[in-house]
XYZ file of C-alpha atoms in Angstrom:
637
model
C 26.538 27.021 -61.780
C 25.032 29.705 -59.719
C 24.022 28.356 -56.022
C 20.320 29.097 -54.452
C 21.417 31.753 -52.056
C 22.840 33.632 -55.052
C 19.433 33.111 -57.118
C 17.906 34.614 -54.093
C 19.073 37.775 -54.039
C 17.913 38.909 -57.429
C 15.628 42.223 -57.860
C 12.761 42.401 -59.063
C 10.413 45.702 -60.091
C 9.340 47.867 -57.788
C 5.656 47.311 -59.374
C 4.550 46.056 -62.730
C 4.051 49.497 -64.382
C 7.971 49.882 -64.535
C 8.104 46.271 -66.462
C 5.317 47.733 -68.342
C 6.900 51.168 -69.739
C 10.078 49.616 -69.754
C 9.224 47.231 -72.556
C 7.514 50.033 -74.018
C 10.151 52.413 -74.244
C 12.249 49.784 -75.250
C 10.039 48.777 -78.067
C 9.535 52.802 -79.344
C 12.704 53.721 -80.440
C 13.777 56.102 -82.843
C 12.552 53.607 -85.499
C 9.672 54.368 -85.052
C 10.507 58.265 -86.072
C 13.013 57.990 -88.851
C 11.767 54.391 -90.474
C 8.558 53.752 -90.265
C 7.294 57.027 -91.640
C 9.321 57.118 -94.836
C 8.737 53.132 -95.473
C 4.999 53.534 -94.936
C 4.915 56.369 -97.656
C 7.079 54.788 -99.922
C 4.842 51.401 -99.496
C 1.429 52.138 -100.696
C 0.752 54.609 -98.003
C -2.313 53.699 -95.871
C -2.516 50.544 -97.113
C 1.137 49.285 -96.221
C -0.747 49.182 -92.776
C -2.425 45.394 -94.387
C 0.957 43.890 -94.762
C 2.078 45.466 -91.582
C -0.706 44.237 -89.375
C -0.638 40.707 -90.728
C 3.248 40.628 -89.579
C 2.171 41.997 -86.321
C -0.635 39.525 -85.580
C 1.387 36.372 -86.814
C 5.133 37.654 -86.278
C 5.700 40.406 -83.990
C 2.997 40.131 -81.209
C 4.032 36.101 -80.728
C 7.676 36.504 -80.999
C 7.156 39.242 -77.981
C 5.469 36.995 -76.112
C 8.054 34.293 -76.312
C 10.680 36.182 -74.833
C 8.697 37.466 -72.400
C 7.313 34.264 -71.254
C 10.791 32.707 -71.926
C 12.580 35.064 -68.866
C 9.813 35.322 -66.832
C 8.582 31.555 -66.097
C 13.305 30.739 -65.602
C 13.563 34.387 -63.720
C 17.268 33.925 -65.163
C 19.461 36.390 -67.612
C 19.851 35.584 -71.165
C 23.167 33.581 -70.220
C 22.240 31.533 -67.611
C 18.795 31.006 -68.607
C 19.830 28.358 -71.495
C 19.922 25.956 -68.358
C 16.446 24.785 -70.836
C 19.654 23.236 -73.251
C 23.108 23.829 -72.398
C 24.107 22.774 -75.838
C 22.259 26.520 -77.372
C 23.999 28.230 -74.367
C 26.279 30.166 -77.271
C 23.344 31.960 -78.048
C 22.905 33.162 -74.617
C 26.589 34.579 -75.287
C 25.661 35.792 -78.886
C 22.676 38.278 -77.041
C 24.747 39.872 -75.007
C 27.649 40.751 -77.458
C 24.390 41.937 -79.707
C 23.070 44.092 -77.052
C 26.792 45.053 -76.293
C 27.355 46.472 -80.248
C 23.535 47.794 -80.433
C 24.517 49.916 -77.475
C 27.456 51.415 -78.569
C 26.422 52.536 -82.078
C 23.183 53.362 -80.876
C 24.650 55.631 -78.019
C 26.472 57.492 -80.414
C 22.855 58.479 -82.366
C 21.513 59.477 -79.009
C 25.113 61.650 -78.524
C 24.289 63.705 -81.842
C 20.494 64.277 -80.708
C 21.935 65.678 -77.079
C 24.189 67.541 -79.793
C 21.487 68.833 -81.748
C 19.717 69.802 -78.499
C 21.855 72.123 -77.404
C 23.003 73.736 -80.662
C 18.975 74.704 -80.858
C 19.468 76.896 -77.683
C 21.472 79.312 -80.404
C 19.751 82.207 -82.098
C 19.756 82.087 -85.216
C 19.719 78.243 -85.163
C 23.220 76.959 -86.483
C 21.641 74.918 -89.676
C 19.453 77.930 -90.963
C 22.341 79.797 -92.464
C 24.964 79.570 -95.424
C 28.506 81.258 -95.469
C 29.586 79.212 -91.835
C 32.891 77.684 -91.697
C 31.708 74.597 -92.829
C 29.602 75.415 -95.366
C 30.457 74.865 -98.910
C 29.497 77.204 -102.734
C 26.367 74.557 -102.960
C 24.568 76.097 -99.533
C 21.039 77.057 -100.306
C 18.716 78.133 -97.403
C 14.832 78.835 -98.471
C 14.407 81.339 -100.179
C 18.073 82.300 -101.522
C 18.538 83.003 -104.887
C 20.122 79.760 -106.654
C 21.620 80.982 -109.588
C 23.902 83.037 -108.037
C 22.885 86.588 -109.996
C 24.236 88.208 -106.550
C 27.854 87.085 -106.592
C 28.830 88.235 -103.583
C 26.340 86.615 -101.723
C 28.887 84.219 -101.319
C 32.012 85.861 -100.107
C 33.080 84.668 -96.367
C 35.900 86.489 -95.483
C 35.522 84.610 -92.625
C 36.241 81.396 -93.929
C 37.723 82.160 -97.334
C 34.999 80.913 -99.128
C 34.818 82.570 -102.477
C 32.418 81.342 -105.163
C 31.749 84.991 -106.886
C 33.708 82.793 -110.096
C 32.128 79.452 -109.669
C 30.314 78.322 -112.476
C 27.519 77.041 -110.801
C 25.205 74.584 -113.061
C 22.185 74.196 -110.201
C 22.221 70.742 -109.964
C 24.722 70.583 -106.865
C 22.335 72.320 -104.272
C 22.597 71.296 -100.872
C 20.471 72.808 -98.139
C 22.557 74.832 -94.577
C 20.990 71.380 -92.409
C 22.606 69.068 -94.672
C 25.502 71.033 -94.866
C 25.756 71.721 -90.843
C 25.125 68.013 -90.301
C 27.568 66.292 -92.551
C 30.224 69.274 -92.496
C 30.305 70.400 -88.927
C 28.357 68.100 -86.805
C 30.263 64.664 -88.401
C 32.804 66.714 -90.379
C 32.218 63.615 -92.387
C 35.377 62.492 -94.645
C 35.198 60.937 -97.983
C 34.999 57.299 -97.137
C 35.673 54.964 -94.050
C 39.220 54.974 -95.285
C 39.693 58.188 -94.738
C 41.671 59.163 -91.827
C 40.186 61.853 -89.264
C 40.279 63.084 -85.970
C 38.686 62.688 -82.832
C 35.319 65.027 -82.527
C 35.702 65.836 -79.136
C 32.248 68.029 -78.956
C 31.004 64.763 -79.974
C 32.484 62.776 -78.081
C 31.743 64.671 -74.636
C 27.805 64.293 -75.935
C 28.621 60.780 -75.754
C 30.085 60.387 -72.965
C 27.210 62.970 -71.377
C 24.855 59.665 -72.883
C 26.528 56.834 -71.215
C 26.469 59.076 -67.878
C 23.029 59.299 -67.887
C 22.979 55.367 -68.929
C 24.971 54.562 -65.334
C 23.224 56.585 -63.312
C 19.620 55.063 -64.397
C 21.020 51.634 -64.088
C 23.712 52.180 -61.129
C 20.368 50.872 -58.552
C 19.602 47.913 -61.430
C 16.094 47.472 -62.116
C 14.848 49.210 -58.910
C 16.611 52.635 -60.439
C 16.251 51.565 -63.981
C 11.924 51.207 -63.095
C 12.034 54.950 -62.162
C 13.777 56.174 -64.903
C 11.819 54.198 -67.283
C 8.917 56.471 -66.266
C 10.489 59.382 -67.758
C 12.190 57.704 -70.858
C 8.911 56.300 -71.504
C 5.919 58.654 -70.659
C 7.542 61.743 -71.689
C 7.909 61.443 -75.393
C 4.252 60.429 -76.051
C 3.721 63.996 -74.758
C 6.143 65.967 -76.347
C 4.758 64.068 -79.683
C 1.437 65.019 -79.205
C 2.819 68.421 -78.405
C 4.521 68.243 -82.279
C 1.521 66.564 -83.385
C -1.310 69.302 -82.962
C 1.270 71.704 -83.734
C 2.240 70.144 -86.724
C -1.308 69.555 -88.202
C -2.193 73.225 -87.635
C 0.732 74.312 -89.713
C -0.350 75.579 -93.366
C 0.511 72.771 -95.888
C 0.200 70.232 -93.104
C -2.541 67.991 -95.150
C -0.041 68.165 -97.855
C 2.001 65.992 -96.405
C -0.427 63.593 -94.416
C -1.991 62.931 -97.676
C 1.314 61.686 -99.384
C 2.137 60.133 -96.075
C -1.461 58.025 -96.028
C -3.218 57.863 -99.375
C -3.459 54.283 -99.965
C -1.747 52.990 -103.100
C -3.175 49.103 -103.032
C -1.191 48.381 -106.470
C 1.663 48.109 -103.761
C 0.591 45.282 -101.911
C 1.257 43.187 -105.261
C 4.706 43.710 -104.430
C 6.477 41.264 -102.641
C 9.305 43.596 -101.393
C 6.532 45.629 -99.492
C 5.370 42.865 -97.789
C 8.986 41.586 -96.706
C 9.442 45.256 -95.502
C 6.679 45.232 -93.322
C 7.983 41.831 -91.831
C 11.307 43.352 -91.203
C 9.896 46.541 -89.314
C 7.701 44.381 -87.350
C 10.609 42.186 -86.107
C 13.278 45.041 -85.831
C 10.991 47.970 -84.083
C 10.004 45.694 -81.817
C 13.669 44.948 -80.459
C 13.126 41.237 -80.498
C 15.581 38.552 -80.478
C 18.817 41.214 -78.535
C 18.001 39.213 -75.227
C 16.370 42.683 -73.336
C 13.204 41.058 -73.095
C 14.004 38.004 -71.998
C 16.828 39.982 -69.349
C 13.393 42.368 -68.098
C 11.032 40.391 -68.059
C 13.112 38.080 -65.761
C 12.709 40.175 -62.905
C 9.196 40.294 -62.640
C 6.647 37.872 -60.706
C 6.020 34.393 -61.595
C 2.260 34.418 -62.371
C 2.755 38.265 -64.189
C -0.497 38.366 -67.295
C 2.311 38.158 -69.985
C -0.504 37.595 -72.105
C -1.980 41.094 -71.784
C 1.481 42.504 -72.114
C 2.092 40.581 -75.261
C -1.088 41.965 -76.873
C -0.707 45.346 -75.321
C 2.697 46.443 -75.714
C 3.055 45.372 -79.473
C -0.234 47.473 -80.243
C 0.975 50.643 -78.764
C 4.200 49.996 -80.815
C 2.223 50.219 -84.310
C 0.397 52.819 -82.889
C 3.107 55.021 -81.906
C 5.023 54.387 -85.396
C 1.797 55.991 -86.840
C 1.642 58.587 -84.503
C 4.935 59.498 -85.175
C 4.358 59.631 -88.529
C 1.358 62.180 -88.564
C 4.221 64.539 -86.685
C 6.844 64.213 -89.305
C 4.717 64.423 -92.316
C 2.478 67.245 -90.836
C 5.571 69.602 -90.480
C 7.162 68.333 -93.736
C 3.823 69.023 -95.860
C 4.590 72.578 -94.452
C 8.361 72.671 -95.305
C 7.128 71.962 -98.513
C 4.193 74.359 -98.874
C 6.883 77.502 -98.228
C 9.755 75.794 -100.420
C 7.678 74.776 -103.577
C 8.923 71.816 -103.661
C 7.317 67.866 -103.666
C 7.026 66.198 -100.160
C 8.789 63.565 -101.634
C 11.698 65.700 -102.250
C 11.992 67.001 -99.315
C 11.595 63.851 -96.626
C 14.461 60.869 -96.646
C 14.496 58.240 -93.796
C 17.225 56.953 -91.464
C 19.675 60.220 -89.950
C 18.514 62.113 -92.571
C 14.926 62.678 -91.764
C 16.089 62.897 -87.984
C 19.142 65.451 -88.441
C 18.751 66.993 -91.865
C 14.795 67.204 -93.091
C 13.496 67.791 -90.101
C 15.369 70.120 -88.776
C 14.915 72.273 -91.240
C 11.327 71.574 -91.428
C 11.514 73.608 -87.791
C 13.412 75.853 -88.674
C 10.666 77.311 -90.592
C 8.483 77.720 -87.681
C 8.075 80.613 -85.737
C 9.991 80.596 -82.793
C 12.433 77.936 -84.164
C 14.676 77.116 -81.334
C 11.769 75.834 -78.951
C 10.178 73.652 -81.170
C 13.746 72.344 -82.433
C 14.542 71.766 -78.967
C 11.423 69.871 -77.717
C 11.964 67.571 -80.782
C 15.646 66.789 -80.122
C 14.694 66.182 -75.969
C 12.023 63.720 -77.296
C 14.722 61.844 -79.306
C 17.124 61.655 -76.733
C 14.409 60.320 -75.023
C 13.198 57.800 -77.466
C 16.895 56.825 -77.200
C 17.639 56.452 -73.558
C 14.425 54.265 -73.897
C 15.988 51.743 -75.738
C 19.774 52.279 -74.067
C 18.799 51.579 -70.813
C 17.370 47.934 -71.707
C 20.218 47.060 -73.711
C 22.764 47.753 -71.687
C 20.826 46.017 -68.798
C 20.914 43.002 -70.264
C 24.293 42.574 -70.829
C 24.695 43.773 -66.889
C 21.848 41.266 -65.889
C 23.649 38.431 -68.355
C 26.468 38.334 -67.068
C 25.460 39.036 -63.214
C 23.542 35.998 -63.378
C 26.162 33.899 -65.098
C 28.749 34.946 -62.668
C 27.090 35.777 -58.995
C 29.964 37.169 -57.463
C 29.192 40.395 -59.652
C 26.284 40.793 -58.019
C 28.095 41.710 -54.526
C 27.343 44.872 -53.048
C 30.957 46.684 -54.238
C 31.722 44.429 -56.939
C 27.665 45.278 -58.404
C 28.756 49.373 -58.246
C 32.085 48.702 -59.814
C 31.065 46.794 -62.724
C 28.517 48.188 -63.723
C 29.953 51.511 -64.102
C 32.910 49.984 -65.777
C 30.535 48.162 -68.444
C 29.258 52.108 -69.404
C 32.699 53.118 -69.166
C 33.770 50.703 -71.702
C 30.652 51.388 -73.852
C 31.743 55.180 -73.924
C 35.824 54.132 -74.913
C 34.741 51.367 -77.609
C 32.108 54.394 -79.233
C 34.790 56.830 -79.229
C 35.838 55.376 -82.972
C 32.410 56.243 -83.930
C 32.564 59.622 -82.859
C 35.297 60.345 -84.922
C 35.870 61.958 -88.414
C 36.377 58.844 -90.305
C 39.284 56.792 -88.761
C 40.880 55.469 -85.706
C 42.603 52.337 -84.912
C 40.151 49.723 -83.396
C 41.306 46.686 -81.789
C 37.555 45.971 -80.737
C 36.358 45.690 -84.349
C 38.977 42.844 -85.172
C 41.893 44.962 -85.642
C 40.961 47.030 -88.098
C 42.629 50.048 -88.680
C 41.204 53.690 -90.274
C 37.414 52.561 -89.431
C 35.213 54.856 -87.516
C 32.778 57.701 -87.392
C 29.077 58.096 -89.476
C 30.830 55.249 -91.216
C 31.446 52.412 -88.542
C 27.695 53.518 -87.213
C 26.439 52.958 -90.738
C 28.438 49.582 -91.358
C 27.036 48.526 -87.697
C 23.756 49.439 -88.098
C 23.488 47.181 -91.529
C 25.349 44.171 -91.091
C 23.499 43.564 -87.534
C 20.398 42.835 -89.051
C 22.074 39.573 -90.032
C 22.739 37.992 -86.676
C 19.153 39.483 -84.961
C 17.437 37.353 -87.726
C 19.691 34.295 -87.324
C 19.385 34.239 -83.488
C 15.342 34.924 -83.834
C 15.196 31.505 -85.580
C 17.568 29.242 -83.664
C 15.789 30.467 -80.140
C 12.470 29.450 -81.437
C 14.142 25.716 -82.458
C 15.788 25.442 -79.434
C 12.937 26.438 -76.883
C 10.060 24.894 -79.204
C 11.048 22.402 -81.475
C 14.155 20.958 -79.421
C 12.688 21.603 -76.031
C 9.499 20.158 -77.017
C 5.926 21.878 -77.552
C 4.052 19.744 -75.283
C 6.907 20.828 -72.207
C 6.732 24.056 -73.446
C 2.544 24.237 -73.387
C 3.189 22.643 -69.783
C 5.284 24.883 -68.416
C 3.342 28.221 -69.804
C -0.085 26.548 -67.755
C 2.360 26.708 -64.585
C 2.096 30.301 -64.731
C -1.663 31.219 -66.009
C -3.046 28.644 -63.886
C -6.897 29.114 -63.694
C -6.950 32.145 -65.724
C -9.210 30.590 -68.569
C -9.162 33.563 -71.368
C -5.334 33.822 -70.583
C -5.008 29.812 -71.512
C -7.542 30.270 -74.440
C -5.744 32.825 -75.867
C -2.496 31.322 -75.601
C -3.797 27.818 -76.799
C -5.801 28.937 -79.623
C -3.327 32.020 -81.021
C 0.436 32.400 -79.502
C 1.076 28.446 -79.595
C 0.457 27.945 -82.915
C 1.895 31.148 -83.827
C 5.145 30.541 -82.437
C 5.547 26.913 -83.092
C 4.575 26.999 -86.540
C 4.224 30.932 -88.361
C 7.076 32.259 -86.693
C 10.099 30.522 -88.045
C 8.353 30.094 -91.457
C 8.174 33.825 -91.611
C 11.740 34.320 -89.985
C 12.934 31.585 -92.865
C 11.032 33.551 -95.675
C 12.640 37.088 -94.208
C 16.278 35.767 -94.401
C 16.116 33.851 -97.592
C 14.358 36.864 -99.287
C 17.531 39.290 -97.548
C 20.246 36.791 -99.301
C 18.418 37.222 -102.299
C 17.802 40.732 -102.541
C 21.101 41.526 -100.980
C 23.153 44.675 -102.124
C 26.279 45.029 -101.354
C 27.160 47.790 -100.006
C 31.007 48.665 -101.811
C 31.035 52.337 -103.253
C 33.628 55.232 -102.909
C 32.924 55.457 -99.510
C 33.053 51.578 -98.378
C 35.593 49.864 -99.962
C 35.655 45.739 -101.140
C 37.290 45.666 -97.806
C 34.524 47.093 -95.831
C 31.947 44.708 -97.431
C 34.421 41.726 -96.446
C 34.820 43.085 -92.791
C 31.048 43.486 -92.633
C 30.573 39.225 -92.951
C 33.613 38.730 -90.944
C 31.704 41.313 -87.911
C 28.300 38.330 -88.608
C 30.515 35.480 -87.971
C 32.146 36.885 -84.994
C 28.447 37.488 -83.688
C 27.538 34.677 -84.569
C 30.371 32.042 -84.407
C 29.647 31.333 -80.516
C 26.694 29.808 -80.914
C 28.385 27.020 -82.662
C 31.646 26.518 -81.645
C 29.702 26.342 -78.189
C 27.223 23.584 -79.124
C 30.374 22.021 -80.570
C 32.320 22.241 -77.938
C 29.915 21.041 -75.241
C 28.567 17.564 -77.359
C 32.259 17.350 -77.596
C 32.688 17.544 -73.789
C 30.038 15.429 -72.978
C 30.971 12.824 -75.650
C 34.386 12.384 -74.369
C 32.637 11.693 -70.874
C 30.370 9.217 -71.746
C 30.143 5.311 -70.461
C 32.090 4.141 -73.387
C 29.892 0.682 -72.769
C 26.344 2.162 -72.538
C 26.402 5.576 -74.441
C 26.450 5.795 -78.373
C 26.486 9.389 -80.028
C 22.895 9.422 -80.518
C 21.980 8.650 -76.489
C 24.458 11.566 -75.947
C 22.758 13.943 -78.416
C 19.578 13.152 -76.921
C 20.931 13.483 -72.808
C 22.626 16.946 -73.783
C 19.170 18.066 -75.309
C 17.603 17.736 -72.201
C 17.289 21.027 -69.610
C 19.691 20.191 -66.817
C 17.929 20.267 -63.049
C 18.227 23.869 -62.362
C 15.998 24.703 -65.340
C 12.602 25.615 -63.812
C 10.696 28.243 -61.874
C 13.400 29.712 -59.313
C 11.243 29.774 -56.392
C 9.905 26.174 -55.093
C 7.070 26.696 -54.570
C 6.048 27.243 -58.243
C 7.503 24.241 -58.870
C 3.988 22.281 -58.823
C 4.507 19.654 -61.297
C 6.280 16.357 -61.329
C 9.182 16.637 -63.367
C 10.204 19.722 -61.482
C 10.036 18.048 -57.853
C 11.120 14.349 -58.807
C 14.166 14.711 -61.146
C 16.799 12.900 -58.961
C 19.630 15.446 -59.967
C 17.845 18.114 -58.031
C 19.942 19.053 -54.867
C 19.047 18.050 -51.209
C 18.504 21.892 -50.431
C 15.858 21.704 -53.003
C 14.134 18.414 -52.565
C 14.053 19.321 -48.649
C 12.691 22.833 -49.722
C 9.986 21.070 -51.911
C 8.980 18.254 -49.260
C 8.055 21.540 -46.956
C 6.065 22.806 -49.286
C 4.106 19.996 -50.892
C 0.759 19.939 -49.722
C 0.881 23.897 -51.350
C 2.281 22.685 -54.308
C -0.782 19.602 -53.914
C -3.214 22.179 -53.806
C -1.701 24.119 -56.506
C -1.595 21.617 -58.853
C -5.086 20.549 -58.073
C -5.954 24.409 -58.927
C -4.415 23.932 -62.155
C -6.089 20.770 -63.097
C -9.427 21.889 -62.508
C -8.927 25.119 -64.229
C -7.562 23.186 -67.078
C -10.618 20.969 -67.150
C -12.840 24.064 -67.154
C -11.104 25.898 -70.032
């Protein structure tokens, strides 16, 4: 249990703009580039944007504000902040390994954008041409003739590469971007049982990633505030940049029309709407303990309810913008090949590293507007990285204080990014290496592992969405809950309004029903993934990765009842007064600072140290006339 003088020296922002573009660069991710455009076009267009706002209004926007709220009123890390129940304390645990796996995979997307940025410094741009090394008889670029009446177009003495005798049917073309991404960039292998070797020019991008990660967070949230500004700010205006260039391309309105004409027969589908749930929750970045980890370091009485209507607005909005960008340019890509939009855009890596590139490529002077894109990305990326790994810093520096020492701070945090760069190295890799971190599994790794991660994490975010909502609502207790939220508006009367009459109800009632409807609709509509390239093994190994997610947050509440149980007054204490005492928020729960401790329960519980109570007798005639504030503003609103 962490003492006072340790609570004392935590950080807090410089100002609340970096809180602000923090949670907004953590929030825009590169989601909100390679997702949301292809699911909005492939959803009824402009009017997947009904389904979509409905799950923002009664999902997204109160499930922010939870976890906002939730850190900010304890001022505690997602660890040590489940002093609210100690029994749900495994899901404190369960964030942080989360935020720990989301990291690494994601760190290794970022590495291929820094990747892609520097291979667009090349003239001619590496993915515009066929005949490379890595390129295979199937290379088309626009324009080349595809049924090979020039034969010895494709002679490389180079490489070897002879296909002047190939019978070539047409039907196996594959453009230079796809072929430079999957060939040279991943030199993917057949299947994540494939064995392959270390891509060091990979690697080093990764590694150049979680550099950049330590040195934004080496200061905590006093360095991570300043870089936010930059990971943040910057790729609004290198969108809008892509954005008016994009729409003044020829063929642009091609594309924005398939990207927004409205297609309401859609909305009768029930997968569309489940989709739109899904992106709401996932772009958001809810439910991986960041929020709850950066939103703990800022001031007591902070307008969480602006940021919970603000932040979650410029979200949708920036999925839209970005969407007007990709479309624009791919409307043009497929003005000059002849070919449909819809053949030419995919979502996920593909639109990111293979479409869109080429898209660029197209444009005249190729290597600066392939460049500006790929900065933005990296960008985008670091935007979400630098959150993520902060909250498993800020978990487990408030769990365990003595990390938090001057030279034991600077030593472990740069050990936590140096173990995020070793554990990604499998996923920088051909196919295969031998990882002991992902349950001793051997020949795992590369696009594979980042694929398998990527779709089996879904699973736990979900789970752990639900549960905190339970445990801080429903087990906690609304009316606690309601009291405890007042402690920080105070007077403001909209602020309690607003609260009151839409995020209450919201997130005591629509929230897990909507969670609960999401999950049960996943199991239903589940596909498992087996194929050539994932083995029945794969599929097994990707429940066994949930459960070890997942697993603490029982065999913790287990555990603990078990604990407490076994150290009960045999005479007086049945299992059920047990349950009920370990359900209770132990006497550290609570504002940190005393003086915002201005109702009873927080200044009369008898378990609260002397330190405390003394602290608290000091102060009481401010926390009398603070809770006399409170009551009359309550009685106005």
């Amino acid at each position: 249990m962490p003492h006072q003088e340790d609570q004392q020296q935590r950080a807090t922002w410089g100002r609340h703009l970096e809180f602000f573009v923090i949670c907004i660069g953590f929030a825009v991710g590169l989601g909100n580039v390679w997702r949301f455009p292809h699911l909005m076009y492939s959803s009824g267009g402009g009017a997947f944007f009904i389904p979509y706002l409905i799950s923002l209004v009664f999902m997204g926007a109160p499930l922010f504000c939870l976890e906002i709220l939730f850190g900010q009123f304890a001022s505690r890390g997602p660890i040590n902040i489940w002093e609210i129940n100690l029994l749900f304390k495994g899901l404190g645990y369960t964030l942080v390994i989360m935020s720990g796996v989301i990291s690494i995979y994601y760190n290794v997307v970022v590495a291929t954008a820094i990747y892609f940025f520097f291979a667009s410094l090349q003239d001619p741009l590496p993915w515009t041409t066929c005949g490379n090394e890595w390129n295979t008889c199937d290379c088309r670029t626009p324009g080349m003739n595809t049924t090979l009446t020039d034969p010895l177009l494709w002679v490389n003495t180079t490489s070897g590469l002879d296909c002047s005798s190939m019978n070539f049917t047409g039907d196996r073309i594959k453009s230079a971007s796809e072929e430079y991404y999957y060939n040279s960039v991943l030199e993917r292998t057949d299947g994540i049982h494939v064995p392959g070797a270390v891509k060091w020019d990979l690697t080093l991008c990764n590694l150049l990633g979680w550099v950049i990660i330590c040195a934004a967070l080496i200061g905590g949230v006093k360095s991570m505030g300043k870089a936010g500004y930059v990971s943040a700010i910057l790729p609004y205006i290198l969108l809008t940049v892509l954005v008016v260039r994009g729409v003044t391309l020829e063929g642009a309105s091609k594309g924005l029309t398939f990207y927004l004409e409205p297609d309401f027969s859609k909305l009768a589908d029930s997968r569309v709407w489940k989709r739109a749930a899904a992106q709401i929750f996932f772009s958001l970045s809810c439910c991986t303990g960041s929020l709850t980890a950066m939103s703990s370091y800022t001031k007591f009485n902070n307008n969480f309810i602006s940021d919970s209507l603000v932040i979650p607005v410029i979200n949708c909005f920036t999925s839209f913008y970005a969407g007007l960008a990709i479309f624009s340019v791919l409307g043009f890509m497929s003005h000059n090949t002849g070919l449909g939009v819809a053949n030419v855009t995919t979502e996920g890596p593909g639109l990111t590293f293979v479409a869109y590139p080429e898209a660029l490529a197209q444009m005249p002077v190729p290597q600066f507007w392939s460049a500006l894109f790929f900065f933005m990305v990296v960008c985008l990326g670091m935007g979400t990285q630098f959150p993520s790994v902060e909250t498993v810093l800020t978990g487990l520096q408030d769990e365990f204080p003595v990390l938090r020492k001057r030279k034991n701070n600077l030593i472990f945090r740069i050990g936590v990014c140096v173990a995020g760069f070793l554990l990604g190295i499998p996923q920088t890799t051909q196919a295969s290496v031998n990882m002991i971190v992902y349950f001793v599994v051997p020949l795992l790794g590369g696009f594979y592992v980042l694929e398998w991660c990527d779709i089996f994490v879904g699973w736990p975010l979900l789970l752990v969405g639900f549960l905190q909502v339970v445990a801080i609502v429903w087990v906690y207790g609304l009316n606690r809950f309601s009291e405890d939220i007042y402690m920080m508006i105070g007077s403001n009367c909209i602020a309690w309004i607003i609260f009151k009459g839409y995020f209450e109800w919201a997130i005591f009632g629509a929230i897990p029903v909507l969670l609960l409807i999401i999950i049960a609709f996943d199991i239903y509509d589940y596909t498992p993934i087996t194929s050539d390239s994932y083995p029945a093994w794969s599929e097994a190994l990707g429940w066994l990765f949930v459960v070890a997610i997942m697993m603490w947050v029982p065999l913790w509440y287990i555990a603990r009842l078990a604990w407490a149980f076994w150290n009960r007054n045999p005479i007086t204490d049945t299992f059920w007064t047990v349950l009920h005492r370990e359900n209770q928020p132990t006497s550290y729960w609570g504002p940190k600072d005393p003086n915002n401790r201005t109702i009873p329960r927080y200044q009369t519980d008898s378990t609260i140290n002397s330190a405390e109570l003394q602290h608290l007798n000091q102060q009481s005639s401010t926390s009398q006339e603070n809770t006399d504030h409170q009551e009359n503003g309550l009685l106005v609103c």
